[in-house]
Amino acid sequence: MNFGMEIVWWLVPAALAMGAGFLIAFIWSARNGQYEDLETPAVRILFEEESKNKKEQIDAAGRTL
Amino acid sequence: MQSVQKDSKVSTHCSGKYLDWDKYRSKDVKLYVEGVHCTGCVGLLERLSIVQPAEVEQSTFNLPQSTLRLRLRPGAALSRIAGQIEEWGYVPHLIEEESDADRQAARENRARLIDIGVAGALAGNIMLMSIPLYSGVDGSLRTFFEALSLGLAVPAVFYSGRSFFKNVAAAWVNSTFSIDAPILLAILVAFFYSCVSVFRGTHELYFDSLSALIFLLLSSRYYLARLRRSSKLSLGVLDYFQAKGDRVVGDRYQPESGMKLSSDGVLRFGQIAVDFSHFSGESVPVWIKPGGEVYAGTQIIEASGDAVIEVTAVGDRTRMAQMLEKVREAQERRSDTQIQADRWAKSLLRAVTTVAFASLVYFAWRGHTAEGIRRVLALLIVTCPCALALATPLVFSRALQILIRQGLLVKDPIALDRGANVRKIFFDKTGTLTWGKLSVVGGLESADSETLRLLYSMVTRSRHPVSRAIEAAIVRIAEKDDRSPVRNPESWTEFREMPGLGLSAFRDGGEEFRLVRSEDNQTTFSEVVFQKGAVREELLRVRLQDQLRPKSAKIIRDLQINRYGTALVTGDHAWPAREVANQTGINFVYSQKTPEEKAEIVERGLMVGDGLNDALALSKARVSIAVQGGIDAAIQSAQVYSLKPGIETVPVFLSMSKLVRRTLKQNFIYSTAYNLIGATLSLSGFMSPLLAAVLMPMSATTVFVWTLARLREKNA
């Protein structure tokens, strides 16, 4: 057992924890309906900045689905 | 688009059409909006909450589905919002909130997506853990990585892989053999053997192979399900005719001209003229008297002021909905090729499972259990026949999807199988090669404008096809040089239609005008005479004919170049049939045939005809395409219904059938070769289970990508 390998003992769990974090983020976004309509949000970014409640709108789309 | 935005004001006037929408008392409303194509349109529609802040709280548009979701404020009038949308140039349709089935499907879709995500994460991490194991660490680090792989493999098998357990269990209950059985067997053998290895320290781990297998299988199945779903959804706008709206059975309402019906009903009072063309194929509006039925999906052309309709069926219960349901059911049916492919795949599966068990027993008996498990695992994984079993339905659903986009509704996928072998094509004449309605071919050019004015004011009062044709011709002439014939219509003191004979009208001074059928009807066209006074002074002689559709001749020629035999089958007399045959270059003519005779003639070929009049011939033909006659009639008799009139879609269908046949053949050859080679390599020990796990989905993906690349619109 050489000296450098010691680090693995906490490096691997840390890597797994980070992976788990991203997995949880993915599950959250899938549950939230963010993969239902992949076209319109891309188009929505092009509108002029007028409607103040854009975030609410997007949330509403997710909720009502 | 910008200018429209600036000019747009809250509309209050043009909303009469949508008044009955105000009864809709829901806070959340979904509209299908016709005519949205661009980014600007989306921006405009989502501005509704700014343009009409008193009524709309939120508006969210879904571009792929073309639906607008509105959240209304209390007391909002949907009619005004609809009016605004219409003023912007789109057509709104009120649609029912999603059915339970839709919501269920959306939930399932999400659940599967999450499963794939979890499986992918687990597989990726297990593969990373395997790197040190393969590169030969030992001691406590080895135990550490082995334990971690095992820990990650447990949820991969029992959580991500639970659908395999379910499928096999379901098949077991029905005492059938699931195609998942060998996969599950491979996963379980790999898992438990690896577990035993971990505890005994023999270093034979297959966690990487099995988790990769689960992830790749789930992904390819998800992708396939998505493709299939999109091909079903694309029955498209027709779905929206099933909109429930706000009515319930027993409601009474007053129909208005131009209204599109969303429920079935019975007319209680008054009179209405209904356009049934989408429904039954009848192109002339039908006048309905009290007691007569109307259907969702039809349109009211005219309604008397006192007309009242009572609702008899809504939503899924309407005739239109039931018809479309039948089309969907029929699409589920499997074609001969599909059944063959399935049978082949299943017998392969049984063979593989048997060989796997036999080899396992053999290797164990010879004392090489570890080696035996390695080879059998590779065999089970590599021969997993998803390539063929999954690609065959994909070929069909892709083909149906493309055909719908081209205007062909395929009821029975068997038509695609048979279409590839058809050599002879039979065409109906009236309505198929020709327009199916009369148009004026001569007699009006020489008339003075006063005669035209009198004739025009007469024919506009009648709904007879001949009157319609003459009216259209006069309007065309008037548009070209002189508007006077269509202005100041004569106000007749008396007007009547003489059934089977013609029209008669009296002017103020008692002078009679008549439009009657010509006595000497010997030509290929029908002739009518416009007469004046008691002496029947002849003012005009108008010739009408059912003309050939402009593209008919070219399409027939193209088909002949592609070595198809063409024939005309008609109940009509010999000479009009001959003439159409000469104009189009059709090789054979069968004229004056009864429906029974027609059916006998077309038995071994492709019949293209009218869903109503040629129903018998269509149902007897080997392959049949109905080009008109409404969906109702077509789904009873024909395998394919063309949403476009005329024979334009026939070559599209034929080339698609051939393409499907070729693609299926290639897929079959490829997957057979792949499986044979794979099985040989695995059993002789040249393939490790991990390599097999990677190869298996790669072969499936190859077939998928190949299929999709082949089946594209421009190839058809």
Coordinates of N, CA and C in Angstrom, one line a residue, chain B residues 46-235:
Chain B
E46 N -48.6 34.7 -25.2 CA -48.3 34.7 -23.8 C -48.4 36.1 -23.3
R47 N -48.7 37.1 -24.1 CA -48.9 38.5 -23.7 C -50.4 38.7 -23.3
L48 N -51.2 37.7 -23.4 CA -52.6 37.9 -23.1 C -52.8 38.4 -21.7
S49 N -52.0 38.0 -20.8 CA -52.1 38.5 -19.4 C -51.8 40.0 -19.3
I50 N -51.1 40.5 -20.3 CA -50.8 41.9 -20.3 C -51.8 42.7 -21.0
V51 N -52.3 42.1 -22.1 CA -53.3 42.8 -22.9 C -54.6 42.8 -22.2
Q52 N -55.0 41.7 -21.6 CA -56.3 41.6 -20.9 C -56.1 41.3 -19.4
P53 N -55.4 42.2 -18.7 CA -55.0 41.9 -17.3 C -56.2 41.6 -16.4
A54 N -57.4 42.1 -16.8 CA -58.6 42.0 -15.9 C -59.1 40.5 -16.0
E55 N -58.8 39.8 -17.1 CA -59.4 38.5 -17.3 C -58.3 37.4 -17.2
V56 N -57.2 37.6 -17.7 CA -56.2 36.5 -17.8 C -55.1 36.7 -16.7
E57 N -54.9 35.8 -15.9 CA -53.9 35.9 -14.9 C -52.6 35.4 -15.5
Q58 N -52.6 34.3 -16.2 CA -51.4 33.7 -16.8 C -51.8 33.0 -18.1
S59 N -50.8 33.1 -19.0 CA -51.0 32.4 -20.3 C -49.7 31.7 -20.6
T60 N -49.8 30.4 -20.8 CA -48.5 29.7 -21.1 C -48.8 28.9 -22.4
F61 N -47.9 29.0 -23.3 CA -48.1 28.3 -24.6 C -47.2 27.1 -24.7
N62 N -47.7 26.0 -25.2 CA -46.8 24.8 -25.5 C -46.7 24.6 -27.0
L63 N -45.5 25.0 -27.5 CA -45.3 25.0 -29.0 C -45.5 23.7 -29.7
P64 N -44.9 22.6 -29.2 CA -45.1 21.3 -29.9 C -46.5 20.9 -29.9
Q65 N -47.3 21.1 -28.9 CA -48.7 20.7 -28.9 C -49.7 21.7 -29.4
S66 N -49.1 22.9 -29.6 CA -50.0 24.0 -30.1 C -51.1 24.3 -29.1
T67 N -50.9 24.2 -27.8 CA -52.0 24.5 -26.9 C -51.6 25.6 -26.0
L68 N -52.6 26.4 -25.7 CA -52.5 27.5 -24.8 C -53.2 27.3 -23.5
R69 N -52.5 27.4 -22.4 CA -53.1 27.1 -21.1 C -53.3 28.5 -20.4
L70 N -54.5 28.7 -20.0 CA -54.9 30.0 -19.5 C -55.3 29.8 -18.0
R71 N -54.9 30.7 -17.2 CA -55.5 30.8 -15.8 C -56.3 32.1 -15.8
L72 N -57.6 32.0 -15.6 CA -58.5 33.1 -15.7 C -58.7 33.7 -14.3
R73 N -59.0 35.0 -14.3 CA -59.4 35.7 -13.1 C -60.9 35.5 -12.9
P74 N -61.3 35.7 -11.7 CA -62.8 35.5 -11.4 C -63.6 36.5 -12.3
G75 N -64.6 36.0 -12.9 CA -65.5 36.8 -13.7 C -65.0 37.0 -15.1
A76 N -64.0 36.4 -15.5 CA -63.5 36.6 -16.9 C -64.4 36.0 -17.9
A77 N -64.5 36.6 -19.1 CA -65.3 36.1 -20.2 C -64.4 35.5 -21.2
L78 N -64.5 34.2 -21.3 CA -63.7 33.5 -22.3 C -63.9 33.9 -23.7
S79 N -65.2 34.4 -24.0 CA -65.5 34.8 -25.3 C -64.6 36.0 -25.8
R80 N -64.4 36.9 -24.8 CA -63.6 38.1 -25.2 C -62.2 37.7 -25.5
I81 N -61.7 36.8 -24.7 CA -60.3 36.3 -24.9 C -60.2 35.6 -26.2
A82 N -61.1 34.7 -26.5 CA -61.1 34.0 -27.8 C -61.2 35.0 -28.9
G83 N -62.0 36.1 -28.7 CA -62.2 37.1 -29.8 C -60.8 37.8 -30.0
Q84 N -60.1 38.0 -28.9 CA -58.8 38.7 -29.1 C -57.8 37.8 -29.9
I85 N -57.9 36.5 -29.5 CA -57.0 35.5 -30.2 C -57.3 35.5 -31.7
E86 N -58.6 35.5 -32.0 CA -59.0 35.4 -33.3 C -58.6 36.7 -34.1
E87 N -58.7 37.8 -33.4 CA -58.3 39.1 -34.0 C -56.8 39.1 -34.4
W88 N -56.0 38.4 -33.6 CA -54.6 38.3 -33.9 C -54.4 37.4 -35.1
G89 N -55.4 36.7 -35.5 CA -55.3 35.8 -36.7 C -55.1 34.4 -36.5
Y90 N -55.4 33.9 -35.2 CA -55.4 32.5 -35.0 C -56.8 31.9 -34.7
V91 N -56.9 30.7 -34.8 CA -58.3 30.1 -34.5 C -58.2 29.3 -33.2
P92 N -58.9 29.8 -32.2 CA -58.9 29.0 -31.0 C -59.9 27.9 -30.9
H93 N -59.6 26.8 -30.3 CA -60.6 25.7 -30.1 C -60.5 25.4 -28.6
L94 N -61.7 25.3 -28.0 CA -61.7 25.0 -26.6 C -61.5 23.5 -26.5
I95 N -60.6 23.1 -25.6 CA -60.5 21.6 -25.4 C -60.6 21.3 -24.0
E96 N -61.0 20.1 -23.9 CA -61.3 19.5 -22.6 C -60.0 19.4 -21.8
E97 N -60.1 19.5 -20.5 CA -58.9 19.3 -19.6 C -58.4 17.9 -19.9
E98 N -57.1 17.7 -19.7 CA -56.5 16.4 -20.0 C -57.4 15.2 -19.4
S99 N -57.5 14.2 -20.1 CA -58.2 13.0 -19.6 C -57.3 12.3 -18.5
D100 N -57.9 11.5 -17.8 CA -57.1 10.8 -16.8 C -56.0 10.0 -17.4
A101 N -56.3 9.4 -18.6 CA -55.3 8.6 -19.3 C -54.1 9.4 -19.7
D102 N -54.3 10.7 -20.1 CA -53.2 11.5 -20.5 C -52.3 11.8 -19.3
R103 N -53.0 12.1 -18.2 CA -52.3 12.5 -17.0 C -51.5 11.3 -16.5
Q104 N -52.1 10.1 -16.6 CA -51.4 8.9 -16.2 C -50.2 8.7 -17.1
A105 N -50.3 8.9 -18.4 CA -49.2 8.7 -19.3 C -48.1 9.7 -19.0
A106 N -48.4 10.9 -18.6 CA -47.4 11.9 -18.3 C -46.7 11.5 -17.0
R107 N -47.4 10.9 -16.1 CA -46.8 10.5 -14.8 C -45.9 9.3 -15.1
E108 N -46.3 8.4 -15.9 CA -45.5 7.2 -16.2 C -44.2 7.6 -16.9
N109 N -44.4 8.6 -17.8 CA -43.2 9.1 -18.6 C -42.2 9.6 -17.6
R110 N -42.6 10.4 -16.6 CA -41.7 10.9 -15.7 C -41.0 9.8 -14.9
A111 N -41.8 8.9 -14.4 CA -41.3 7.8 -13.6 C -40.2 7.0 -14.4
R112 N -40.4 6.8 -15.6 CA -39.5 6.0 -16.4 C -38.2 6.8 -16.6
L113 N -38.3 8.1 -16.8 CA -37.2 9.0 -17.0 C -36.3 9.0 -15.7
I114 N -37.0 9.0 -14.6 CA -36.2 8.9 -13.3 C -35.5 7.6 -13.2
D115 N -36.2 6.5 -13.5 CA -35.6 5.2 -13.5 C -34.3 5.2 -14.3
I116 N -34.4 5.7 -15.5 CA -33.2 5.7 -16.4 C -32.1 6.5 -15.8
G117 N -32.4 7.7 -15.2 CA -31.4 8.5 -14.6 C -30.7 7.8 -13.5
V118 N -31.5 7.1 -12.6 CA -30.9 6.4 -11.5 C -30.0 5.2 -12.0
A119 N -30.6 4.5 -13.0 CA -29.8 3.4 -13.6 C -28.5 3.8 -14.2
G120 N -28.5 5.0 -14.9 CA -27.3 5.5 -15.5 C -26.3 5.9 -14.5
A121 N -26.8 6.6 -13.4 CA -25.9 7.0 -12.4 C -25.2 5.8 -11.7
L122 N -26.0 4.8 -11.4 CA -25.4 3.6 -10.8 C -24.4 2.9 -11.7
A123 N -24.8 2.8 -12.9 CA -23.9 2.1 -13.9 C -22.6 2.8 -14.0
G124 N -22.7 4.1 -14.2 CA -21.5 4.9 -14.3 C -20.5 4.8 -13.2
N125 N -21.1 4.8 -12.0 CA -20.3 4.7 -10.8 C -19.7 3.3 -10.6
I126 N -20.5 2.3 -10.9 CA -20.0 0.9 -10.8 C -18.8 0.7 -11.7
M127 N -19.0 1.3 -12.9 CA -17.9 1.2 -13.9 C -16.6 1.8 -13.4
L128 N -16.7 3.0 -12.7 CA -15.6 3.7 -12.2 C -14.9 2.8 -11.1
M129 N -15.8 2.2 -10.2 CA -15.3 1.3 -9.2 C -14.5 0.1 -9.8
S130 N -14.9 -0.3 -11.0 CA -14.3 -1.5 -11.6 C -12.9 -1.2 -12.1
I131 N -12.6 0.1 -12.4 CA -11.3 0.4 -13.0 C -10.2 -0.1 -12.0
P132 N -10.2 0.3 -10.7 CA -9.2 -0.2 -9.9 C -9.2 -1.7 -9.7
L133 N -10.4 -2.3 -9.8 CA -10.5 -3.8 -9.6 C -9.8 -4.5 -10.8
Y134 N -10.1 -3.9 -12.0 CA -9.4 -4.5 -13.2 C -7.9 -4.3 -13.2
S135 N -7.5 -3.1 -12.7 CA -6.1 -2.8 -12.8 C -5.3 -3.4 -11.6
G136 N -6.0 -4.2 -10.8 CA -5.3 -5.1 -9.9 C -5.0 -4.6 -8.5
V137 N -5.8 -3.8 -7.9 CA -5.5 -3.4 -6.5 C -5.8 -4.6 -5.7
D138 N -5.2 -4.7 -4.5 CA -5.6 -5.8 -3.6 C -5.6 -5.3 -2.2
G139 N -5.8 -6.2 -1.3 CA -5.8 -5.9 0.1 C -7.1 -5.2 0.5
S140 N -7.0 -4.3 1.4 CA -8.3 -3.7 2.0 C -8.9 -2.8 0.9
L141 N -8.1 -2.2 0.0 CA -8.7 -1.4 -1.0 C -9.6 -2.2 -2.0
R142 N -9.1 -3.4 -2.3 CA -9.9 -4.2 -3.1 C -11.3 -4.5 -2.5
T143 N -11.2 -4.9 -1.2 CA -12.5 -5.2 -0.5 C -13.4 -4.0 -0.5
F144 N -12.7 -2.8 -0.3 CA -13.5 -1.5 -0.3 C -14.2 -1.3 -1.6
F145 N -13.5 -1.5 -2.7 CA -14.2 -1.2 -4.0 C -15.2 -2.3 -4.4
E146 N -14.9 -3.5 -4.0 CA -15.9 -4.6 -4.2 C -17.1 -4.4 -3.4
A147 N -17.0 -3.9 -2.2 CA -18.2 -3.7 -1.3 C -19.0 -2.5 -1.9
L148 N -18.3 -1.5 -2.4 CA -19.0 -0.3 -3.0 C -19.8 -0.8 -4.2
S149 N -19.1 -1.6 -5.1 CA -19.8 -2.0 -6.3 C -21.1 -2.8 -5.9
L150 N -20.9 -3.7 -4.9 CA -22.1 -4.5 -4.5 C -23.2 -3.6 -4.0
G151 N -22.8 -2.6 -3.2 CA -23.8 -1.6 -2.6 C -24.5 -0.9 -3.7
L152 N -23.8 -0.5 -4.7 CA -24.4 0.2 -5.8 C -25.3 -0.7 -6.7
A153 N -24.8 -2.0 -6.8 CA -25.5 -2.9 -7.7 C -26.9 -3.3 -7.1
V154 N -27.1 -3.3 -5.8 CA -28.3 -3.7 -5.2 C -29.5 -2.8 -5.7
P155 N -29.4 -1.5 -5.6 CA -30.5 -0.7 -6.2 C -30.6 -0.8 -7.7
A156 N -29.5 -1.0 -8.4 CA -29.5 -1.1 -9.8 C -30.4 -2.3 -10.2
V157 N -30.2 -3.5 -9.5 CA -31.0 -4.7 -9.9 C -32.4 -4.5 -9.4
F158 N -32.6 -4.2 -8.1 CA -33.9 -4.3 -7.5 C -34.8 -3.1 -7.6
Y159 N -34.1 -1.9 -7.8 CA -34.9 -0.7 -8.1 C -35.1 -0.4 -9.6
S160 N -33.9 -0.2 -10.2 CA -34.0 0.2 -11.7 C -34.5 -1.0 -12.5
G161 N -34.2 -2.2 -12.1 CA -34.5 -3.4 -12.9 C -35.9 -3.9 -12.5
R162 N -36.7 -3.2 -11.7 CA -37.9 -3.9 -11.3 C -38.9 -4.1 -12.4
S163 N -38.8 -3.4 -13.5 CA -39.7 -3.6 -14.6 C -39.5 -5.0 -15.2
F164 N -38.3 -5.5 -15.2 CA -38.0 -6.8 -15.7 C -38.7 -7.9 -14.8
F165 N -38.6 -7.7 -13.5 CA -39.3 -8.6 -12.6 C -40.8 -8.6 -12.9
K166 N -41.3 -7.4 -13.0 CA -42.8 -7.3 -13.2 C -43.2 -8.0 -14.5
N167 N -42.5 -7.7 -15.6 CA -42.9 -8.3 -16.9 C -42.8 -9.8 -16.8
V168 N -41.8 -10.3 -16.2 CA -41.6 -11.8 -16.2 C -42.7 -12.4 -15.3
A169 N -43.0 -11.7 -14.2 CA -44.0 -12.2 -13.3 C -45.4 -12.2 -14.0
A170 N -45.7 -11.1 -14.7 CA -47.0 -11.0 -15.4 C -47.1 -12.1 -16.4
A171 N -46.0 -12.3 -17.2 CA -46.1 -13.4 -18.2 C -46.3 -14.7 -17.6
W172 N -45.6 -14.9 -16.4 CA -45.7 -16.2 -15.7 C -47.1 -16.5 -15.3
V173 N -47.8 -15.4 -14.7 CA -49.2 -15.6 -14.3 C -50.1 -16.0 -15.5
N174 N -49.8 -15.4 -16.6 CA -50.6 -15.8 -17.8 C -50.0 -17.0 -18.5
S175 N -49.1 -17.7 -17.8 CA -48.4 -18.8 -18.4 C -47.9 -18.6 -19.8
T176 N -47.3 -17.5 -20.1 CA -46.6 -17.3 -21.3 C -45.1 -17.0 -21.0
F177 N -44.4 -16.8 -22.1 CA -42.9 -16.6 -22.0 C -42.6 -15.2 -22.3
S178 N -42.1 -14.5 -21.3 CA -41.8 -13.1 -21.6 C -40.4 -12.9 -22.3
I179 N -40.3 -11.9 -23.2 CA -39.0 -11.8 -23.8 C -37.9 -11.3 -22.8
D180 N -38.5 -10.9 -21.6 CA -37.5 -10.4 -20.6 C -37.0 -11.5 -19.8
A181 N -37.5 -12.8 -19.9 CA -37.1 -13.9 -19.1 C -35.6 -14.1 -19.2
P182 N -35.0 -14.3 -20.4 CA -33.5 -14.5 -20.4 C -32.8 -13.3 -19.8
I183 N -33.3 -12.1 -20.0 CA -32.5 -11.0 -19.5 C -32.5 -11.0 -18.0
L184 N -33.7 -11.3 -17.4 CA -33.8 -11.4 -16.0 C -32.9 -12.5 -15.5
L185 N -32.9 -13.6 -16.2 CA -32.1 -14.7 -15.8 C -30.6 -14.3 -15.7
A186 N -30.2 -13.6 -16.8 CA -28.8 -13.2 -16.9 C -28.5 -12.2 -15.8
I187 N -29.4 -11.3 -15.5 CA -29.1 -10.3 -14.4 C -29.0 -11.0 -13.1
L188 N -29.9 -11.9 -12.8 CA -29.9 -12.6 -11.5 C -28.7 -13.5 -11.3
V189 N -28.4 -14.3 -12.4 CA -27.2 -15.1 -12.3 C -26.0 -14.3 -12.1
A190 N -25.8 -13.2 -12.8 CA -24.7 -12.3 -12.7 C -24.6 -11.7 -11.3
F191 N -25.7 -11.3 -10.8 CA -25.7 -10.6 -9.5 C -25.3 -11.6 -8.4
F192 N -26.0 -12.7 -8.3 CA -25.8 -13.6 -7.2 C -24.4 -14.3 -7.3
Y193 N -24.0 -14.6 -8.5 CA -22.6 -15.1 -8.7 C -21.6 -14.1 -8.2
S194 N -21.8 -12.8 -8.5 CA -20.8 -11.8 -8.1 C -20.9 -11.6 -6.6
C195 N -22.1 -11.7 -6.0 CA -22.2 -11.6 -4.5 C -21.4 -12.7 -3.9
V196 N -21.6 -13.9 -4.3 CA -20.8 -15.0 -3.8 C -19.3 -14.8 -3.9
S197 N -18.9 -14.3 -5.1 CA -17.5 -14.0 -5.3 C -17.0 -13.0 -4.3
V198 N -17.7 -11.9 -4.0 CA -17.3 -10.9 -3.1 C -17.0 -11.6 -1.7
F199 N -17.9 -12.5 -1.3 CA -17.7 -13.0 0.1 C -16.7 -14.1 0.1
R200 N -16.5 -14.8 -1.0 CA -15.5 -15.9 -1.0 C -14.1 -15.3 -1.5
G201 N -14.1 -14.1 -2.0 CA -12.9 -13.5 -2.5 C -12.3 -14.1 -3.7
T202 N -13.2 -14.5 -4.6 CA -12.7 -15.1 -5.9 C -12.6 -14.1 -7.0
H203 N -13.0 -12.9 -6.7 CA -12.8 -11.8 -7.7 C -13.4 -12.0 -9.1
E204 N -14.6 -12.6 -9.1 CA -15.4 -12.8 -10.4 C -16.6 -11.8 -10.3
L205 N -16.4 -10.6 -10.6 CA -17.5 -9.6 -10.5 C -18.1 -9.2 -11.8
Y206 N -19.4 -9.2 -11.9 CA -20.1 -8.8 -13.1 C -21.1 -7.6 -12.9
F207 N -20.8 -6.9 -11.8 CA -21.7 -5.8 -11.4 C -21.7 -4.7 -12.6
D208 N -20.5 -4.5 -13.1 CA -20.4 -3.5 -14.2 C -21.3 -3.9 -15.4
S209 N -21.2 -5.2 -15.8 CA -21.9 -5.7 -17.0 C -23.4 -5.5 -16.7
L210 N -23.9 -6.0 -15.5 CA -25.3 -6.1 -15.3 C -25.9 -4.7 -15.2
S211 N -25.2 -3.8 -14.5 CA -25.8 -2.4 -14.4 C -25.8 -1.7 -15.7
A212 N -24.8 -1.9 -16.6 CA -24.8 -1.3 -17.9 C -25.9 -1.9 -18.7
L213 N -26.1 -3.2 -18.6 CA -27.2 -3.8 -19.3 C -28.5 -3.2 -19.0
I214 N -28.8 -3.1 -17.7 CA -30.1 -2.5 -17.2 C -30.2 -1.1 -17.7
F215 N -29.2 -0.3 -17.6 CA -29.3 1.1 -18.1 C -29.6 1.2 -19.6
L216 N -28.8 0.4 -20.3 CA -29.0 0.5 -21.8 C -30.3 0.0 -22.3
L217 N -30.8 -1.1 -21.6 CA -32.1 -1.6 -21.9 C -33.2 -0.6 -21.6
L218 N -33.2 0.0 -20.4 CA -34.2 1.0 -20.1 C -34.2 2.1 -21.1
S219 N -33.0 2.6 -21.4 CA -33.0 3.8 -22.3 C -33.5 3.4 -23.7
S220 N -33.2 2.3 -24.2 CA -33.7 2.0 -25.6 C -35.2 1.7 -25.5
R221 N -35.7 1.2 -24.4 CA -37.1 1.0 -24.4 C -37.9 2.3 -24.2
Y222 N -37.3 3.2 -23.5 CA -37.9 4.5 -23.3 C -38.0 5.2 -24.6
Y223 N -36.9 5.2 -25.3 CA -36.9 5.9 -26.6 C -37.9 5.3 -27.6
L224 N -38.0 4.0 -27.6 CA -39.0 3.3 -28.5 C -40.4 3.7 -28.1
A225 N -40.7 3.7 -26.8 CA -42.1 4.0 -26.3 C -42.4 5.5 -26.7
R226 N -41.4 6.3 -26.7 CA -41.7 7.7 -27.0 C -42.0 7.8 -28.5
L227 N -41.3 7.1 -29.3 CA -41.5 7.1 -30.8 C -42.9 6.7 -31.1
R228 N -43.3 5.6 -30.4 CA -44.6 5.0 -30.6 C -45.7 6.0 -30.2
R229 N -45.5 6.6 -29.1 CA -46.5 7.5 -28.6 C -46.7 8.7 -29.5
S230 N -45.6 9.2 -30.1 CA -45.7 10.4 -31.0 C -46.4 10.0 -32.2
S231 N -46.3 8.7 -32.7 CA -47.0 8.3 -33.9 C -48.5 8.2 -33.6
K232 N -48.9 7.9 -32.4 CA -50.3 7.8 -32.1 C -50.9 9.2 -31.9
L233 N -50.1 10.1 -31.2 CA -50.6 11.4 -31.0 C -50.9 12.2 -32.3
S234 N -50.2 11.8 -33.4 CA -50.3 12.6 -34.5 C -51.6 12.3 -35.3
L235 N -52.5 11.6 -34.8 CA -53.8 11.7 -35.4 C -54.3 13.2 -35.4

